[in-house]
Coordinates of C-alpha atoms in Angstrom, one line a residue:
M27 CA 83.7 120.4 79.0
R28 CA 84.8 117.0 77.2
M29 CA 87.3 115.1 79.1
G30 CA 88.9 111.8 78.9
L31 CA 89.0 109.5 82.1
I32 CA 91.3 106.4 82.6
G33 CA 90.2 103.9 84.9
L34 CA 86.7 102.7 85.5
G35 CA 86.9 101.0 88.9
K36 CA 84.1 101.7 91.3
M37 CA 85.7 105.2 92.1
G38 CA 86.4 106.1 88.6
H39 CA 82.9 104.9 87.4
N40 CA 81.1 106.7 90.2
M41 CA 83.2 109.9 89.3
R42 CA 82.3 109.5 85.6
D43 CA 78.6 109.4 86.5
R44 CA 78.8 112.5 88.6
L45 CA 80.7 114.5 86.0
Q46 CA 78.2 113.6 83.3
S47 CA 75.4 114.7 85.6
G48 CA 77.2 117.8 85.9
G49 CA 76.9 118.2 82.2
H50 CA 80.4 117.2 81.0
D51 CA 81.0 114.9 78.0
I52 CA 83.1 112.1 79.5
V53 CA 85.1 109.5 77.4
G54 CA 85.9 106.5 79.8
F55 CA 88.7 104.0 79.0
D56 CA 89.4 100.9 80.9
P57 CA 90.4 97.5 79.2
H58 CA 88.9 95.6 82.2
V59 CA 85.4 96.9 82.3
A60 CA 82.6 96.6 79.8
S61 CA 81.4 100.1 80.3
S62 CA 84.7 101.4 78.6
N63 CA 83.5 103.9 75.9
V64 CA 86.7 103.2 73.6
D65 CA 89.0 100.1 73.3
T66 CA 92.4 101.8 73.4
L67 CA 94.2 104.7 74.8
E68 CA 94.9 105.9 71.2
Q69 CA 91.2 106.0 70.7
L70 CA 90.5 108.0 73.8
I71 CA 93.1 110.7 72.8
S72 CA 91.9 110.8 69.2
S73 CA 88.3 111.3 70.4
L74 CA 89.2 114.5 72.4
D75 CA 89.7 118.0 70.8
A76 CA 92.8 119.8 71.7
P77 CA 93.6 121.2 74.0
R78 CA 92.7 117.9 75.8
V79 CA 92.1 117.2 79.4
V80 CA 92.8 113.5 80.7
W81 CA 91.9 112.3 84.1
I82 CA 93.7 109.2 85.6
M83 CA 92.1 107.1 88.2
V84 CA 94.2 103.9 88.3
P85 CA 96.2 102.2 91.1
H86 CA 99.3 104.1 92.3
G87 CA 102.7 102.9 91.4
S88 CA 103.5 101.3 88.1
P89 CA 100.1 101.4 86.6
T90 CA 100.2 105.2 87.2
R91 CA 103.5 105.7 85.9
D92 CA 103.0 103.5 82.9
T93 CA 100.0 105.5 82.1
V94 CA 101.6 108.7 82.3
G95 CA 104.4 107.4 80.1
A96 CA 102.1 106.3 77.6
L97 CA 100.0 109.7 77.6
T98 CA 103.6 111.5 77.2
E99 CA 103.8 109.9 73.6
L100 CA 100.1 110.6 72.7
L101 CA 99.4 114.1 73.9
E102 CA 100.3 117.4 72.5
P103 CA 101.6 120.6 74.0
G104 CA 98.7 122.5 75.9
D105 CA 97.1 119.3 77.0
L106 CA 96.4 118.6 80.8
V107 CA 96.8 115.4 82.7
I108 CA 95.0 115.2 86.2
E109 CA 96.2 112.4 88.5
G110 CA 93.3 111.7 90.8
G111 CA 94.6 108.4 92.4
N112 CA 96.6 108.1 95.3
S113 CA 100.2 108.3 94.1
R114 CA 103.0 109.3 96.4
F115 CA 103.7 113.1 95.9
T116 CA 107.1 112.4 94.9
D117 CA 105.8 110.4 91.9
D118 CA 103.7 113.6 91.1
Q119 CA 107.0 115.9 90.8
L120 CA 108.5 113.4 88.3
H121 CA 105.4 113.1 86.5
A122 CA 105.1 116.8 86.2
Q123 CA 108.7 117.2 85.1
Y124 CA 108.4 114.5 82.4
L125 CA 105.2 115.9 80.9
A126 CA 106.4 119.6 81.1
K127 CA 109.2 118.5 78.5
R128 CA 106.6 118.1 76.2
G129 CA 104.6 121.3 77.1
I130 CA 101.9 119.1 78.9
D131 CA 100.4 120.6 82.0
Y132 CA 99.9 118.3 85.1
L133 CA 97.8 118.4 88.3
D134 CA 97.6 116.1 91.3
C135 CA 94.3 115.8 93.0
G136 CA 93.7 113.9 96.2
V137 CA 90.2 112.7 96.1
S138 CA 88.0 111.8 99.2
G139 CA 84.5 110.5 99.5
G140 CA 84.8 106.9 98.8
V141 CA 81.9 105.0 97.2
W142 CA 79.3 107.7 98.6
G143 CA 81.1 110.4 96.5
R144 CA 78.7 109.7 93.5
E145 CA 75.7 110.8 95.5
L146 CA 77.1 113.2 98.1
G147 CA 80.2 114.7 96.2
Y148 CA 83.9 114.5 96.8
A149 CA 86.3 116.6 98.7
L150 CA 89.3 117.7 96.6
M151 CA 92.9 118.5 97.5
V152 CA 94.8 119.8 94.4
G153 CA 98.3 120.5 93.5
G154 CA 99.6 122.5 90.6
D155 CA 100.0 125.9 89.1
A156 CA 97.1 128.2 89.8
A157 CA 96.2 128.9 86.2
V158 CA 96.2 125.3 85.3
V159 CA 93.9 124.7 88.5
E160 CA 91.5 127.3 87.2
R161 CA 91.3 125.9 83.9
A162 CA 90.0 122.5 85.4
M163 CA 87.7 124.2 88.1
P164 CA 84.5 123.5 86.0
L165 CA 85.4 119.8 86.3
F166 CA 86.2 120.2 90.0
R167 CA 83.0 122.1 90.7
S168 CA 81.0 119.3 89.3
L169 CA 82.6 116.6 91.6
L170 CA 82.2 118.8 94.8
P171 CA 79.2 118.6 97.2
D172 CA 76.7 121.4 96.8
E173 CA 78.3 123.8 99.3
D174 CA 80.8 126.5 100.0
L175 CA 83.8 125.5 97.9
T176 CA 86.1 126.5 100.8
K177 CA 84.8 123.6 103.0
C178 CA 85.4 120.8 100.4
F179 CA 88.0 122.1 97.9
V180 CA 91.6 123.5 98.4
H181 CA 94.3 124.4 96.2
A182 CA 96.9 123.0 98.4
G183 CA 100.2 124.2 96.8
P184 CA 102.4 123.3 93.7
V185 CA 102.5 119.8 92.2
G186 CA 102.7 117.2 95.0
A187 CA 100.8 119.2 97.6
G188 CA 97.4 117.6 96.6
H189 CA 98.4 114.1 97.2
F190 CA 100.6 114.9 100.2
A191 CA 97.6 116.4 101.7
K192 CA 95.5 113.4 100.7
M193 CA 98.2 111.0 102.3
V194 CA 98.0 112.8 105.6
H195 CA 94.2 112.7 105.2
N196 CA 94.4 109.0 105.0
G197 CA 96.9 108.7 107.9
V198 CA 94.5 110.6 110.1
E199 CA 91.8 108.2 108.9
Y200 CA 93.9 105.2 110.0
G201 CA 94.0 106.6 113.5
L202 CA 90.3 107.6 113.6
M203 CA 89.2 104.2 112.5
Q204 CA 91.7 102.5 115.0
A205 CA 90.2 104.4 118.0
Y206 CA 86.6 103.6 117.1
A207 CA 87.5 99.9 116.7
E208 CA 89.1 99.9 119.9
G209 CA 86.2 101.6 121.7
Y210 CA 83.7 99.1 120.2
E211 CA 85.9 96.2 121.2
L212 CA 86.1 97.4 124.9
L213 CA 82.3 98.2 125.0
S214 CA 81.7 94.7 123.7
A215 CA 83.9 93.1 126.5
Q216 CA 82.0 94.5 129.2
H217 CA 79.0 92.6 130.2
L218 CA 77.3 95.6 132.0
V219 CA 76.9 97.2 128.5
T220 CA 73.9 95.2 126.9
D221 CA 73.5 97.3 123.8
V222 CA 76.9 98.2 122.2
Q223 CA 75.3 99.3 119.0
G224 CA 72.9 101.7 120.8
V225 CA 75.8 103.3 122.7
L226 CA 77.7 103.9 119.5
E227 CA 74.5 105.1 117.9
A228 CA 73.9 107.5 120.9
W229 CA 77.4 109.1 120.1
T230 CA 76.6 109.9 116.7
S231 CA 74.4 113.1 117.7
G232 CA 75.6 115.8 119.9
T233 CA 78.9 114.2 121.3
V234 CA 82.5 115.5 120.6
V235 CA 83.4 112.2 119.0
R236 CA 80.6 112.2 116.4
S237 CA 81.7 111.8 112.7
W238 CA 80.8 110.3 109.4
L239 CA 83.1 107.4 110.2
L240 CA 81.1 106.6 113.4
D241 CA 77.9 106.8 111.2
L242 CA 79.2 104.2 109.1
L243 CA 80.4 101.9 112.0
V244 CA 76.8 102.2 113.4
D245 CA 75.4 101.3 109.9
A246 CA 77.8 98.2 109.7
L247 CA 76.6 97.0 112.9
R248 CA 73.0 97.3 112.0
T249 CA 73.6 95.2 109.0
D250 CA 75.8 92.7 110.7
P251 CA 75.5 92.8 114.6
G252 CA 78.7 91.4 116.1
L253 CA 80.4 91.8 112.7
T254 CA 80.4 88.1 112.4
D255 CA 80.7 88.3 108.6
S256 CA 83.7 90.5 108.7
S257 CA 87.4 89.2 108.6
G258 CA 89.9 90.6 111.1
Y259 CA 92.4 91.0 108.3
V260 CA 92.8 94.7 107.5
A261 CA 95.2 95.8 104.4
D262 CA 97.2 99.0 104.1
S263 CA 97.2 100.7 100.8
G264 CA 100.3 102.5 101.2
E265 CA 99.2 106.0 102.4
G266 CA 99.5 105.1 106.1
R267 CA 103.2 103.9 105.6
W268 CA 104.0 107.0 103.5
T269 CA 102.6 109.3 106.4
V270 CA 104.8 107.6 109.0
E271 CA 107.7 107.6 106.6
E272 CA 107.2 111.5 106.0
A273 CA 106.8 112.1 109.8
I274 CA 110.2 110.5 110.4
A275 CA 111.7 112.7 107.7
H276 CA 110.3 115.8 109.3
S277 CA 110.7 114.6 112.8
V278 CA 107.2 115.0 113.7
P279 CA 105.8 112.6 116.3
V280 CA 102.7 110.6 115.1
P281 CA 102.3 108.0 117.7
V282 CA 98.5 107.3 117.1
I283 CA 98.9 107.0 113.4
S284 CA 102.0 104.8 113.8
A285 CA 100.0 102.6 116.1
A286 CA 97.0 102.4 113.8
L287 CA 99.5 101.3 111.0
F288 CA 101.2 98.8 113.2
A289 CA 97.8 97.4 114.2
R290 CA 97.0 96.7 110.7
F291 CA 100.3 94.8 110.3
S292 CA 99.4 92.7 113.3
S293 CA 96.1 91.8 111.7
Q294 CA 97.8 90.5 108.7
Q295 CA 99.7 87.8 110.7
A296 CA 98.0 84.5 111.0
D297 CA 100.5 83.7 113.8
S298 CA 102.7 86.5 115.0
P299 CA 106.4 85.4 115.1
A300 CA 107.0 88.1 117.8
M301 CA 104.3 86.8 120.1
K302 CA 106.0 83.3 119.6
A303 CA 109.2 84.9 120.8
I304 CA 107.4 86.4 123.8
S305 CA 105.9 83.1 124.9
A306 CA 109.0 81.3 124.6
L307 CA 110.7 84.0 126.7
R308 CA 108.3 83.8 129.4
N309 CA 108.6 80.2 129.7
Q310 CA 112.4 80.5 129.7
F311 CA 112.6 83.1 132.6
G312 CA 109.5 82.3 134.7
G313 CA 108.4 78.8 133.7
H314 CA 105.0 80.3 132.3
A315 CA 103.1 77.5 130.3
M316 CA 103.2 77.8 126.5
Q317 CA 100.3 77.1 124.5
K318 CA 101.0 74.4 121.8
V319 CA 99.7 74.9 118.4
T320 CA 97.0 72.3 117.7
L321 CA 97.5 70.4 114.6

């Protein structure tokens, strides 16, 4: 299958390689990288035979919205847009409605696999009409790991369902990473444990807490024991926030995911105003000494 791919960042570049290895002809466009196959969006569309398939892999928000808007003016009835970034599911529903007015189909595809997906394959969560999903299956199959489709692919529901599923996936990921990180810190704080990395590595086989994320933490510690080269600043890319917002909207308690999100906020504060207030209050009611900032 011949397909246009918009966005050749690390994820998009790796996906292009895997799709090409699967026998597909991929025309990539990204004005910010030298590996772009064409120079303009117009050239990308003109290089594809109708009915066209265009996969978007750009940052969520305005970049995706602007790309969909541009494609609406360039594509024709019967063409298909697949949004494989991390858009909010409500944006997908608006995109689908907008494109449908021009007779253009739309799928949202949550993609998980990170930088390892090129070699190992990706898990895909897709939202959209069943007939449209079937049309794109040759592409999806080339991206999946070489195993039973039911273990790494799901048609999650109508438009929006794919990215909603990926949003919750990323929220769960927040909680898992936070738990492993807290366990690592507690092990490191106890002088009785003289081989923290060895303990974590022992957990990677046979235990109920084994996982790929734990494997990656052990790999990171092998490369940088003590994680001295790593910053404690942890960004949040949006999906964690959206997961908590949706949990509130549906009255679903998500204390672990919420705590993991707030822990990331704490990491982003060089000097927490809240903790300053607590220090001042302790001094006021109990005369507890306040640490002064050293200039």
